[in-house]
Short mmCIF file of C-alpha atoms and ligand atoms in Angstrom, two decimals:
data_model
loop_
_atom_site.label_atom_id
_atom_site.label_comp_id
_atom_site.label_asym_id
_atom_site.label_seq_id
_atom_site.Cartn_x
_atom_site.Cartn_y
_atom_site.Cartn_z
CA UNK A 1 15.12 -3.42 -17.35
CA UNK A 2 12.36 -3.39 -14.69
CA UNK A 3 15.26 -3.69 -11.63
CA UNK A 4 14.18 -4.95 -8.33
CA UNK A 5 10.64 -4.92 -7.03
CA UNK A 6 9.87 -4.67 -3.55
CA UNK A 7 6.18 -4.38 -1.86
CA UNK A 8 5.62 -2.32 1.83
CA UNK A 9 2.51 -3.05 2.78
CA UNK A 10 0.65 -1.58 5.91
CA UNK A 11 -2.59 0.31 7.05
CA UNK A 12 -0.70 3.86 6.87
CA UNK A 13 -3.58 5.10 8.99
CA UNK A 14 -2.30 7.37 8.43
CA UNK A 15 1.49 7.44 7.23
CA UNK A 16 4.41 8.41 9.59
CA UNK A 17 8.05 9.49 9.20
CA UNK A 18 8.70 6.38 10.30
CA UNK A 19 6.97 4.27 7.25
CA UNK A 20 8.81 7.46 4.97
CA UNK A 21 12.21 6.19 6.34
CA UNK A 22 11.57 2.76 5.78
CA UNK A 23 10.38 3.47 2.05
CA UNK A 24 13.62 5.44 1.71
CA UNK A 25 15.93 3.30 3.51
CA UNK A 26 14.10 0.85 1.37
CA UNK A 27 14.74 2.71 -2.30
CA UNK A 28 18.80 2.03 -1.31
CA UNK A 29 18.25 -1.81 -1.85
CA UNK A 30 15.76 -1.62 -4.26
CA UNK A 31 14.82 0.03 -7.37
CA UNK A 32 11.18 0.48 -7.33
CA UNK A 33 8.53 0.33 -4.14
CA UNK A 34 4.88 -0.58 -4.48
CA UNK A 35 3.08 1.20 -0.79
CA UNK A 36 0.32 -1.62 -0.87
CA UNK A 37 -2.24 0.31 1.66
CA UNK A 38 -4.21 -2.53 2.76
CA UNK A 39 -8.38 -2.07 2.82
CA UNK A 40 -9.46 -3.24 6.03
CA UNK A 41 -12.56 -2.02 7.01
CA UNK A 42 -12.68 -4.28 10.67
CA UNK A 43 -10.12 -2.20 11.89
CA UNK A 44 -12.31 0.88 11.40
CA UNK A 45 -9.69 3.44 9.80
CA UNK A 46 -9.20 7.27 10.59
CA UNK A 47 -8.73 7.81 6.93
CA UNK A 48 -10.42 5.96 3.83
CA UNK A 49 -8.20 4.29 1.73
CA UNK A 50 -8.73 6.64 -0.83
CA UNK A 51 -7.27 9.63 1.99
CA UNK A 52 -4.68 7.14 2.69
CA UNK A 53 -3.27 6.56 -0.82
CA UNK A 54 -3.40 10.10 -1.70
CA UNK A 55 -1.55 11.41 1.01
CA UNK A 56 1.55 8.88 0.74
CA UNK A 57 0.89 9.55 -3.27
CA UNK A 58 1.49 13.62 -2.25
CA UNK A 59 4.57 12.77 0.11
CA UNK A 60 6.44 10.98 -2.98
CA UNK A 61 4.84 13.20 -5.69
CA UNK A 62 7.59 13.64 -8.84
CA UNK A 63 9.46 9.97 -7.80
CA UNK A 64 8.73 7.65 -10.23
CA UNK A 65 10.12 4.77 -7.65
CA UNK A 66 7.67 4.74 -5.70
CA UNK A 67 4.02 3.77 -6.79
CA UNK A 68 1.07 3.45 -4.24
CA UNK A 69 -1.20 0.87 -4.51
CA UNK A 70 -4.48 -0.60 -2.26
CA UNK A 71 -4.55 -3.82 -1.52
CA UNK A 72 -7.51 -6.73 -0.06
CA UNK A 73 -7.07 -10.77 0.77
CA UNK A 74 -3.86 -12.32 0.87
CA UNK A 75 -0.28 -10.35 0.82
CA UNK A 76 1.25 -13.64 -1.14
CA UNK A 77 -1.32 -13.29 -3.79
CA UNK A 78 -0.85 -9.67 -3.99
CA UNK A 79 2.86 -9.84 -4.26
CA UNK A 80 2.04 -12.59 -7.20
CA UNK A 81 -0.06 -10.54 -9.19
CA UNK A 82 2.44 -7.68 -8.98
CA UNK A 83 5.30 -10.16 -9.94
CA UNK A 84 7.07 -9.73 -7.27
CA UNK A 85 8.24 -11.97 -4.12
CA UNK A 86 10.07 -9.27 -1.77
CA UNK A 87 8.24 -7.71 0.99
CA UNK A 88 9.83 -5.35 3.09
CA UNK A 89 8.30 -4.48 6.28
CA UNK A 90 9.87 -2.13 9.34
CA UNK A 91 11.17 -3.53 12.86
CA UNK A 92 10.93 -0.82 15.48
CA UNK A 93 11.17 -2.53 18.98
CA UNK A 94 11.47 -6.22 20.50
CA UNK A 95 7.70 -5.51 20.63
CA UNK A 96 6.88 -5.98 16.89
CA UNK A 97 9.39 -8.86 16.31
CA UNK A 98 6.73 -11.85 17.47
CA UNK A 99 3.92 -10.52 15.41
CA UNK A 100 6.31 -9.86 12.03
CA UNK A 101 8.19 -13.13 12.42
CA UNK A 102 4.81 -15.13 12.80
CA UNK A 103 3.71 -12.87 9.80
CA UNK A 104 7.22 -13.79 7.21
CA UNK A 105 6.80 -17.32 8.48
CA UNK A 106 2.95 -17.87 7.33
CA UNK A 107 3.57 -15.97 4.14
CA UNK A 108 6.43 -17.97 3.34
CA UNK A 109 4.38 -21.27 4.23
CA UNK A 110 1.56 -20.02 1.68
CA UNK A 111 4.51 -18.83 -0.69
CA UNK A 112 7.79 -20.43 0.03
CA UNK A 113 9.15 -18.04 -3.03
CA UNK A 114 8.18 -14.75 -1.04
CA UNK A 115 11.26 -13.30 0.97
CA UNK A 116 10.58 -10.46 4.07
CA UNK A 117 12.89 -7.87 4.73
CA UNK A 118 13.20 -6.16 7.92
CA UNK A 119 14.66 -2.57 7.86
CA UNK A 120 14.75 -0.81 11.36
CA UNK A 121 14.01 3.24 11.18
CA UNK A 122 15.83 5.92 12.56
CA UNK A 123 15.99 5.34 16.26
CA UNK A 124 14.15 8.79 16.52
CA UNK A 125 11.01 7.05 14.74
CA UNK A 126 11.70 3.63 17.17
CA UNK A 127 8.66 5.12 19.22
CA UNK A 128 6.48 5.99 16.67
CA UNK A 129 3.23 4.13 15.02
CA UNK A 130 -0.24 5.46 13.05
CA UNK A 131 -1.72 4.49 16.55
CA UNK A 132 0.16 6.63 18.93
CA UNK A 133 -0.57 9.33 16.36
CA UNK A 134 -3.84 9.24 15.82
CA UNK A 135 -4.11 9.05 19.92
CA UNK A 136 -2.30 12.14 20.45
CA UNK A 137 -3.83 14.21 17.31
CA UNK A 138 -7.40 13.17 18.57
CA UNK A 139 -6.43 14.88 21.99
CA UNK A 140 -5.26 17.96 20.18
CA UNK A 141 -1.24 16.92 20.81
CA UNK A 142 1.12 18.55 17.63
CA UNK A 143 2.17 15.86 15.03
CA UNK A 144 4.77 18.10 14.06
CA UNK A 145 8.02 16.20 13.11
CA UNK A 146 6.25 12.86 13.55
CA UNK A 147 4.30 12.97 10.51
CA UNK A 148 4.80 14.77 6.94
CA UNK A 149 2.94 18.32 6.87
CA UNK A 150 0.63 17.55 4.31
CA UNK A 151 -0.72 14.00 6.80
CA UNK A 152 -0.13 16.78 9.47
CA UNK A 153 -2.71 18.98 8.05
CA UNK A 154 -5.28 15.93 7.64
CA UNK A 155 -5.18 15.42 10.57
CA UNK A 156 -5.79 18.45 12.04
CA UNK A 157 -8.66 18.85 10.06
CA UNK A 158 -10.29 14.95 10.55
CA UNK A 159 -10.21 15.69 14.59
CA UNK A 160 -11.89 19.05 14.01
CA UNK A 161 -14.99 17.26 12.12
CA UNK A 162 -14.90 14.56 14.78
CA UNK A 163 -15.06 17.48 17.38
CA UNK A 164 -17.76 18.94 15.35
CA UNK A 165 -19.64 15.70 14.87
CA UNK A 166 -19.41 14.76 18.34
CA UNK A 167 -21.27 18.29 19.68
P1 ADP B 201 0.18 -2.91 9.91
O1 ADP B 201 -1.25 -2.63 10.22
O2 ADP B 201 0.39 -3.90 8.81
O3 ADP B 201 1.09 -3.15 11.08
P2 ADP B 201 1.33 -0.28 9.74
O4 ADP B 201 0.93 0.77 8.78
O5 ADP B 201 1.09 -0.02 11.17
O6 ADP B 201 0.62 -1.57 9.21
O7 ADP B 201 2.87 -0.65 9.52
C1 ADP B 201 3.37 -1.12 8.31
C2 ADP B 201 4.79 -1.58 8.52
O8 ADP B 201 5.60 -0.49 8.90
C3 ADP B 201 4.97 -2.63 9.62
O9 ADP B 201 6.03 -3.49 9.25
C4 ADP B 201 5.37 -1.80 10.82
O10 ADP B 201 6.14 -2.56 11.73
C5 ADP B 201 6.21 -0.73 10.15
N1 ADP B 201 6.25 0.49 10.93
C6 ADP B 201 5.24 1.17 11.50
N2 ADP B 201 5.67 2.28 12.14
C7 ADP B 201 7.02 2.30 11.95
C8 ADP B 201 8.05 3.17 12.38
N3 ADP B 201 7.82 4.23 13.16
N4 ADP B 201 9.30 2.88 12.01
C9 ADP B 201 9.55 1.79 11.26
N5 ADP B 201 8.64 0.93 10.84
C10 ADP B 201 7.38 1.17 11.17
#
């Protein structure tokens, strides 16, 4: 018995408490998670995908549920070749309704088999996203309590080599 699949895929550039309590909310519906990280070079990530699987790989270390995966081309096929058709993705604000619904509408019209859930966070992690993050770390602004320690620590270190780099 395999029990039910579900894919969350994202950039996790890096990963926040917010995508952690979406994953867990997540585990409550379904029995087993694949974090698709998606490679996207254009958008010019903080972390390499590599850094960005291994860190959501250390936050979920010992829980067998969860399996992290990196992903390329089109979510539908993705979701195929994992034999799967549930996606879940998170809804934080009115803001990233227009973009997700356009989203679960053109994967559905590639795949009408593929189904998107939408799980809302905490309201504490309504204001949070990798970009906002990455913004305030590069400034030298604590992460603490908006990011696991171990992405915390990363991310520390990444703005001290930028620092470095930039001198
Ligand atoms: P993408 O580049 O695909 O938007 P992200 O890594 O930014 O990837 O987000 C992946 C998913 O997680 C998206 O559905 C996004 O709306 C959701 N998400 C991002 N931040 C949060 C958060 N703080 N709380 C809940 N969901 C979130």
């Amino acid at each position: 018995m395999m029990g039910r699949l579900a894919i969350y895929p994202g950039s996790f550039d890096p990963i926040t408490n917010g995508h952690v309590d979406i994953i867990e909310r997540g585990l409550m519906v379904f029995d087993r998670i694949i974090v698709a990280v998606l490679e996207n070079p254009k958008k010019d990530p903080l972390f390499t995908t590599k850094e960005r699987m291994r860190m959501i790989q250390d936050i979920f270390a010992g829980q067998k549920e969860v399996e992290v995966r990196s992903f390329d081309g089109l979510l539908v096929d993705f979701a195929r070749a994992q034999r799967t058709n549930i996606v879940v993705r998170g809804l934080r604000a009115i803001s990233d309704f227009e973009y997700e619904f356009q989203m679960a509408l053109m994967n559905r019209n590639l795949d009408p088999g593929i189904e998107t859930f939408f799980m809302m966070p905490n309201v504490k992690y309504s204001f949070l996203s990798s970009n906002m993050v990455r913004e305030v770390a590069s400034l030298g602004g604590p992460v603490e309590g908006l990011v696991p320690e171990v992405v915390a620590r990363k991310l520390r270190a990444r703005v001290k080599i930028r620092k470095r780099a930039k001198t």
